[in-house]
mmCIF file of C-alpha atoms in Angstrom:
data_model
loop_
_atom_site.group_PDB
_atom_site.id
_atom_site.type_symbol
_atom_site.label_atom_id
_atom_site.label_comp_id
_atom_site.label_asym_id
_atom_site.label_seq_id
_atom_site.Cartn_x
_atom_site.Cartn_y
_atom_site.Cartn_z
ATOM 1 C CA UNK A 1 -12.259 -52.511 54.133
ATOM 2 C CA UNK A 2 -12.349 -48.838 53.330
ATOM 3 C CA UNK A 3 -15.318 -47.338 55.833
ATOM 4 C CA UNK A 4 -16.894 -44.224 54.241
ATOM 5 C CA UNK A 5 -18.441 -41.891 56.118
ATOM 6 C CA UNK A 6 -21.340 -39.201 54.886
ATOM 7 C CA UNK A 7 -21.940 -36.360 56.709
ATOM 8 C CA UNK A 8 -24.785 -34.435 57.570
ATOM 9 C CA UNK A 9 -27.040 -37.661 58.045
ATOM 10 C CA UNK A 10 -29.638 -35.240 57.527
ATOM 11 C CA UNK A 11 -31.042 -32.009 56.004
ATOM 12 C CA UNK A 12 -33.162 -30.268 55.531
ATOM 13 C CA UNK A 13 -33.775 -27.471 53.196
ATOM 14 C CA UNK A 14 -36.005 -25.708 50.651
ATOM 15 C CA UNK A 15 -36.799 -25.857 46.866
ATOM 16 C CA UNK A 16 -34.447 -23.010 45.661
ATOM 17 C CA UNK A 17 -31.895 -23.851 48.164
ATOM 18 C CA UNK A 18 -28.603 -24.921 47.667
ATOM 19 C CA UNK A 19 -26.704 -28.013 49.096
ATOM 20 C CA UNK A 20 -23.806 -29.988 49.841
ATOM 21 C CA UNK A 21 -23.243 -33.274 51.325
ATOM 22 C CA UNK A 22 -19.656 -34.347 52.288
ATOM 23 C CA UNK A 23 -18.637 -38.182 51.682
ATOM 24 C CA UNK A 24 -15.209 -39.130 53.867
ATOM 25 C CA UNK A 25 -13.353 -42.464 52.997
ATOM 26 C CA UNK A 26 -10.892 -44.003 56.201
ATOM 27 C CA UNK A 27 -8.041 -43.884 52.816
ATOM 28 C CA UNK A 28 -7.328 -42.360 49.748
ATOM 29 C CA UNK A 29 -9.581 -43.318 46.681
ATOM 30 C CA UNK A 30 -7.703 -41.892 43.694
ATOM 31 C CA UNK A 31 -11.043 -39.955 42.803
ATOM 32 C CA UNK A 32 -12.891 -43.698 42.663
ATOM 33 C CA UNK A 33 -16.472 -42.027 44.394
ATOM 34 C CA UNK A 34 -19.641 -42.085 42.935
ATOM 35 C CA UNK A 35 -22.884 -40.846 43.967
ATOM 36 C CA UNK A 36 -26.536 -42.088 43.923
ATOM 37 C CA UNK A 37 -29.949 -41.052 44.547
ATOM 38 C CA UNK A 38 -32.727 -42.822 45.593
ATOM 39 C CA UNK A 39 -36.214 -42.272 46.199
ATOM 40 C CA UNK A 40 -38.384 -44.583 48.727
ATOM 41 C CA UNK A 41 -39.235 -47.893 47.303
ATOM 42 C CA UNK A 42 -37.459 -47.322 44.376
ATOM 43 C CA UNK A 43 -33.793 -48.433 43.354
ATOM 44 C CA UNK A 44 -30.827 -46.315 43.196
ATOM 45 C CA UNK A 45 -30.020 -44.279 40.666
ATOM 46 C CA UNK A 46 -26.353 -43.447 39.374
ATOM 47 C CA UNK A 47 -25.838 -39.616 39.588
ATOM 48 C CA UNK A 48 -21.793 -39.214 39.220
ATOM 49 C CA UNK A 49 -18.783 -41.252 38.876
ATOM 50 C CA UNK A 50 -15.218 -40.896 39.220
ATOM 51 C CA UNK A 51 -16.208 -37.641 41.724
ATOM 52 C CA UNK A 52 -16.463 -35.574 39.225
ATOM 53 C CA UNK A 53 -18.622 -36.639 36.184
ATOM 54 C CA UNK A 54 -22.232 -36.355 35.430
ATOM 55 C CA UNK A 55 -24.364 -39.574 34.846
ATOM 56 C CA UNK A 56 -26.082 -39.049 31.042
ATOM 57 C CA UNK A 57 -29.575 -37.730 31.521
ATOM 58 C CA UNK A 58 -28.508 -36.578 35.190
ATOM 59 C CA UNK A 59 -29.590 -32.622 35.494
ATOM 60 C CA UNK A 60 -26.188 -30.032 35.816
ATOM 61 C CA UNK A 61 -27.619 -28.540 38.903
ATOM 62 C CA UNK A 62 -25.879 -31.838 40.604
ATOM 63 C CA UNK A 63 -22.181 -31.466 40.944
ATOM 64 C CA UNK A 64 -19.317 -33.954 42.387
ATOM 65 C CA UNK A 65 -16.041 -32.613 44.038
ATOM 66 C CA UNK A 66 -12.720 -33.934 45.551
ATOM 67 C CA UNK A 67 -10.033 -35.976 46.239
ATOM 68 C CA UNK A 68 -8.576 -38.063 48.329
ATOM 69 C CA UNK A 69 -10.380 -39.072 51.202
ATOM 70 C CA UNK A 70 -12.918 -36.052 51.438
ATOM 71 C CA UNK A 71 -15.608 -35.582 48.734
ATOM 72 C CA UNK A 72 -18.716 -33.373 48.211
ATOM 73 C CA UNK A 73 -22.558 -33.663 46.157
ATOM 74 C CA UNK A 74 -23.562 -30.025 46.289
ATOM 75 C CA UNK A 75 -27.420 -29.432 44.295
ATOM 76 C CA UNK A 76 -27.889 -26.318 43.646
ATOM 77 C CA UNK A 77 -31.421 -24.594 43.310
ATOM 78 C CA UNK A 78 -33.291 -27.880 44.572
ATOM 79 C CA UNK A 79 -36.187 -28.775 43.264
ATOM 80 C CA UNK A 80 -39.105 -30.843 44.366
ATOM 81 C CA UNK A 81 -38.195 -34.303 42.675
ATOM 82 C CA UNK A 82 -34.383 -33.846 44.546
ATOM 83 C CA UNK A 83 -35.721 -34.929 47.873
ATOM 84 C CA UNK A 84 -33.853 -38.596 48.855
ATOM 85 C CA UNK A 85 -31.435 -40.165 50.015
ATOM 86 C CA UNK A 86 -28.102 -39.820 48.920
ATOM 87 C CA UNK A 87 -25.594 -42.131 49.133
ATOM 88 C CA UNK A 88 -21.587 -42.324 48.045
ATOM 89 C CA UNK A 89 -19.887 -45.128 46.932
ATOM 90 C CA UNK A 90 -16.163 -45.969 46.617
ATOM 91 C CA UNK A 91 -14.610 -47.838 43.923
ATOM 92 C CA UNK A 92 -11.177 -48.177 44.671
ATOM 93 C CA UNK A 93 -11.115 -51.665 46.115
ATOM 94 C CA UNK A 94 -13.147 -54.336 47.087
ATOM 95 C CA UNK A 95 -15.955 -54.555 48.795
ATOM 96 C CA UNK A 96 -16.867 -51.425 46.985
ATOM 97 C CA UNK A 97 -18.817 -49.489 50.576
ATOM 98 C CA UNK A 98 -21.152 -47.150 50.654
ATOM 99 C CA UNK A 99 -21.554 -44.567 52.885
ATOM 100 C CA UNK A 100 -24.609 -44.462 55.581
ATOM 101 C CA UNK A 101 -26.778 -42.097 53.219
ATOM 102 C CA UNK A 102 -28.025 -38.393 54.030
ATOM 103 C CA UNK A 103 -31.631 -38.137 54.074
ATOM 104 C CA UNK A 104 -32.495 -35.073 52.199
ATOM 105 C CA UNK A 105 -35.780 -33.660 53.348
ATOM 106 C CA UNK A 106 -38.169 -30.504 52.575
ATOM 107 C CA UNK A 107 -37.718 -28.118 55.383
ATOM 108 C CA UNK B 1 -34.904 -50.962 26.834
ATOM 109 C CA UNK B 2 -32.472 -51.618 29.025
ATOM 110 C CA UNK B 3 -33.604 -53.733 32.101
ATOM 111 C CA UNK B 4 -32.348 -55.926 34.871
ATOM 112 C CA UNK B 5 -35.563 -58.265 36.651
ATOM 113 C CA UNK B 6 -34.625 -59.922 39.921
ATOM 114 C CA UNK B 7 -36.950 -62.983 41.007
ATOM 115 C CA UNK B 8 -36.479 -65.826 43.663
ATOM 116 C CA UNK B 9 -36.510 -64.148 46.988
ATOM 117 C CA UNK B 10 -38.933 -64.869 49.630
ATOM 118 C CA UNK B 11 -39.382 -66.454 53.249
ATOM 119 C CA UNK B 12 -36.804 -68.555 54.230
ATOM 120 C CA UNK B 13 -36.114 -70.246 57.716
ATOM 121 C CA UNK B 14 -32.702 -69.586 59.313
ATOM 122 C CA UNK B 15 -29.876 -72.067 58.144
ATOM 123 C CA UNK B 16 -32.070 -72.276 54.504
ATOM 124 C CA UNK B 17 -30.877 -71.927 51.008
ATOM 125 C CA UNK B 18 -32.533 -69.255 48.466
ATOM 126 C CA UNK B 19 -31.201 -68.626 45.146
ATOM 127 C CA UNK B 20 -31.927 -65.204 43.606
ATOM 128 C CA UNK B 21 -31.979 -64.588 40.342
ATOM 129 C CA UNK B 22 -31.757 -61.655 38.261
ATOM 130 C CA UNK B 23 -32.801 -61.772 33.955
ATOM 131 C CA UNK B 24 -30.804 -58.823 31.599
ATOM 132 C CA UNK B 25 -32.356 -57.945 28.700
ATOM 133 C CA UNK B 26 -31.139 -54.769 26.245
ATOM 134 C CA UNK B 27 -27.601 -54.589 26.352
ATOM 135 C CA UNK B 28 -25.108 -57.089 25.421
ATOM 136 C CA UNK B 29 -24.970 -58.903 29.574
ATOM 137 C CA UNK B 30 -21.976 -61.229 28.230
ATOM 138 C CA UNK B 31 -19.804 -58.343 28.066
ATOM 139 C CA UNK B 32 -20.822 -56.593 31.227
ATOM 140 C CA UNK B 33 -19.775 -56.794 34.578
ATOM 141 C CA UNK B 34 -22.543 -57.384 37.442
ATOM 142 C CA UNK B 35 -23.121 -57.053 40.848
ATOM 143 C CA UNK B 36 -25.518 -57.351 43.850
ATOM 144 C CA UNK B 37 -26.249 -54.974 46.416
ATOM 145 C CA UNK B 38 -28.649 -55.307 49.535
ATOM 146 C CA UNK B 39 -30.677 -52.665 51.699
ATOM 147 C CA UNK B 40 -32.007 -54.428 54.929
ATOM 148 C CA UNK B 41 -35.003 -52.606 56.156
ATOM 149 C CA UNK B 42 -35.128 -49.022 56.898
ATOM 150 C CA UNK B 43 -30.825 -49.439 56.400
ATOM 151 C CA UNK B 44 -28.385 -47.885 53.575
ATOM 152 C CA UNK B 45 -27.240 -49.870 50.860
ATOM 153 C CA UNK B 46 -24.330 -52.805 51.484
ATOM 154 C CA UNK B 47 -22.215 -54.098 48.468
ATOM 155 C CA UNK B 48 -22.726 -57.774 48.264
ATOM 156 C CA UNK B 49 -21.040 -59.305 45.430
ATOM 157 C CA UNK B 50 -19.347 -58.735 42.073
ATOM 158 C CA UNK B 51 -18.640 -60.938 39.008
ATOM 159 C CA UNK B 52 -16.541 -59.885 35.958
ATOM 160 C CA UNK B 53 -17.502 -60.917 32.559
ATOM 161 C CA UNK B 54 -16.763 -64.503 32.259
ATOM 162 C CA UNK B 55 -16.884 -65.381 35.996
ATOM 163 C CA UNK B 56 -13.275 -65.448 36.424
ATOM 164 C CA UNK B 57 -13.354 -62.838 39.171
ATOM 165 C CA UNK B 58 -15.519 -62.723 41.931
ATOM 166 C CA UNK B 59 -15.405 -60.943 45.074
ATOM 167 C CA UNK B 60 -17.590 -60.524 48.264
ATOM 168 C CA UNK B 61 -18.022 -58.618 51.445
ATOM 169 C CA UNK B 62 -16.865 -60.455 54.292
ATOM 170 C CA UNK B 63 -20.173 -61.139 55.918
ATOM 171 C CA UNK B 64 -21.258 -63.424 52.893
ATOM 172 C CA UNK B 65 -17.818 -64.972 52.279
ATOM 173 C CA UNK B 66 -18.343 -68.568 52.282
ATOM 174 C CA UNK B 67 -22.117 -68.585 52.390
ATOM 175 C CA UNK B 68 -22.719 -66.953 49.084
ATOM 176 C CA UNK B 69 -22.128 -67.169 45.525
ATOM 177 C CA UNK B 70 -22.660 -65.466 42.551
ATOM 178 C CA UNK B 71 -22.660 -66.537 39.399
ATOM 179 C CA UNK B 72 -23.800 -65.945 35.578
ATOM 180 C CA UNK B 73 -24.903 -67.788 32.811
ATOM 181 C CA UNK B 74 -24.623 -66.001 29.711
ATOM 182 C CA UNK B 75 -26.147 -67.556 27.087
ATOM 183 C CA UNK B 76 -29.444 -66.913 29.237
ATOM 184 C CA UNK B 77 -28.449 -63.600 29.975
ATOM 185 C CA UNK B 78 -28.718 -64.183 33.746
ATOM 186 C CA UNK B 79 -27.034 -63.485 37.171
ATOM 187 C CA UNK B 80 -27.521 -64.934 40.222
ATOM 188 C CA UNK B 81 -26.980 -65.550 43.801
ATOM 189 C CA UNK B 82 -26.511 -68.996 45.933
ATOM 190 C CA UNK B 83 -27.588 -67.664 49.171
ATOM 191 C CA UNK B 84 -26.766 -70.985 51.941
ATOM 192 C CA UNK B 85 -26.887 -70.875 55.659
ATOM 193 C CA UNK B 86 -29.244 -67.728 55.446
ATOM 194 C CA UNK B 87 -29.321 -65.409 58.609
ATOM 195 C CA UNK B 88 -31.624 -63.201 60.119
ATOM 196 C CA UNK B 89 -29.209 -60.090 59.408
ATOM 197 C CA UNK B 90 -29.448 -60.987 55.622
ATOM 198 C CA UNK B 91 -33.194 -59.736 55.520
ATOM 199 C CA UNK B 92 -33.106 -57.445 52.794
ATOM 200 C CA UNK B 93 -34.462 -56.418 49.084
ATOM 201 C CA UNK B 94 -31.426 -57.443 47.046
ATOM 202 C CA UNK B 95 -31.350 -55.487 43.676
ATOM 203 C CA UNK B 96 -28.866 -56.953 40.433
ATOM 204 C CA UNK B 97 -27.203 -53.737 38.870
ATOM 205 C CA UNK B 98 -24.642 -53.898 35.909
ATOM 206 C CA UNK B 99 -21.178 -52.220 36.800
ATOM 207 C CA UNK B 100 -20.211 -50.292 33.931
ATOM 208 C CA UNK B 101 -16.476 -48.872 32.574
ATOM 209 C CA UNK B 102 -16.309 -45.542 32.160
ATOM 210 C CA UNK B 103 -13.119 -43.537 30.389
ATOM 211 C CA UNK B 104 -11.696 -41.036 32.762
ATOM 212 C CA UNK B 105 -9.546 -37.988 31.444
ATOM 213 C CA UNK B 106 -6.119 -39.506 32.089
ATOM 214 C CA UNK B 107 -5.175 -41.964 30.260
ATOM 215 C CA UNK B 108 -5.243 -45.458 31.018
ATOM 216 C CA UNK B 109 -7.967 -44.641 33.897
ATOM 217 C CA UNK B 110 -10.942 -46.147 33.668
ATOM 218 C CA UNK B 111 -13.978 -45.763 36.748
ATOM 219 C CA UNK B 112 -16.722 -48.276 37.460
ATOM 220 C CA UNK B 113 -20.326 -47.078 38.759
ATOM 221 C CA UNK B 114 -23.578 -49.228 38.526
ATOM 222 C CA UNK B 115 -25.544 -47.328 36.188
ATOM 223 C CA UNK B 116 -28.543 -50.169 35.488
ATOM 224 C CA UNK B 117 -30.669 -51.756 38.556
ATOM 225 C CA UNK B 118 -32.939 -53.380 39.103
ATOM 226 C CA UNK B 119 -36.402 -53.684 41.379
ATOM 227 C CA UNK B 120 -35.420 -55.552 44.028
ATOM 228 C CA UNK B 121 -36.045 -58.705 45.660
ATOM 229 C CA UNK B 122 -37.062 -59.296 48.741
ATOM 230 C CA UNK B 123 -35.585 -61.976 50.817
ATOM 231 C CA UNK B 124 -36.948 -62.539 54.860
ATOM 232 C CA UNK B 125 -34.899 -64.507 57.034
ATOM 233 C CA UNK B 126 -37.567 -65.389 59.973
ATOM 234 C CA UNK B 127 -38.296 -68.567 61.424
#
């Protein structure tokens, strides 16, 4: 199985601020990473696919880079509603992993 | 609207049987690829299960293999999910989401994401 890997597990930062949370896969995924959000109690919600595109309906202030085996989320100017857990996803083979999730927090 | 509903979980004793179910409704679920995907409490998300479009490919993470299956039934626009020989460890809300195809640049390419979920269920494994 292909073991993914987010890093940091944590953060914490401020509305305004600017982010990035790095997603590492144990082998290549030909650019098969996606990225959700999700918000206690609440199921996930797709933010980007295939590393680089944008979910319809998904603000542009979320971004997806990469390749390989090392991918980023960066958020820039965060706002209030951003704060959640964030979680990457490989789709290369099966089972399809997910990372551990970064908590994103208000500093 | 678009909208998955999951329904069946609940307390179940260790070595029982639960069968989760999860109803589509607003998008054509005949031609869609599913899947299921558990959070155990306070965890991340696990990948449980997938089943193409007319059942003729399923797959599973290994901890289920053998214990679980999925399943569809499309005239009723359903999914669900034999769970057998329950464990503690498979405590968890288990949400339905649809896998959907997505055209990348190149040609040829094509990415998966789940891009519908549901609310969850929640299935206890506690004698």
């Amino acid at each position: 199985d292909i073991q993914m890997t987010q890093s940091p597990s944590s953060l914490s930062a401020s509305v305004g601020d600017s982010v990035t949370i790095t997603c590492r896969a144990s082998q290549s995924l030909n650019s098969y990473l996606n990225w959700y959000q999700q918000k206690p109690g609440k199921a996930p919600n797709l933010l980007i696919y295939g590393t680089t595109s944008l979910q319809s309906g998904v603000p542009s202030r979320f971004s997806g880079s990469g390749s390989g085996t090392e991918f980023t989320l960066s958020i820039r100017s965060l706002q209030p509603e951003d704060f959640a857990i964030y979680y990457c996803q490989q789709s290369d083979s099966y089972p399809h992993t997910f990372g551990q999730g970064t908590q994103l927090e208000i500093k | 609207e678009v909208q998955l509903v999951e329904s069946g979980g609940g307390l179940v004793q260790p070595g029982g049987s639960l069968r989760l179910s999860c109803a589509a409704s607003g998008f054509s679920f005949s031609i869609s690829r599913m899947a299921w995907v558990r959070q155990a409490p306070g965890k991340g998300l696990e990948w449980v299960a997938y089943i193409k479009q007319d059942g003729s490919e399923r797959y599973y993470v290994d901890s289920v293999k053998g214990r679980f299956t999925i399943s569809r039934d499309n005239a009723e626009n359903s999914l669900f999910l034999q769970m057998n020989s329950l464990r503690a460890e498979d405590t968890a809300v288990y949400y339905c989401a649809r896998r959907r195809k997505y055209t990348a640049p190149r040609p040829g390419i094509f990415y998966y994401a789940m891009d519908v979920w549901g609310q969850g269920t929640t299935v206890t494994v506690s004698s």
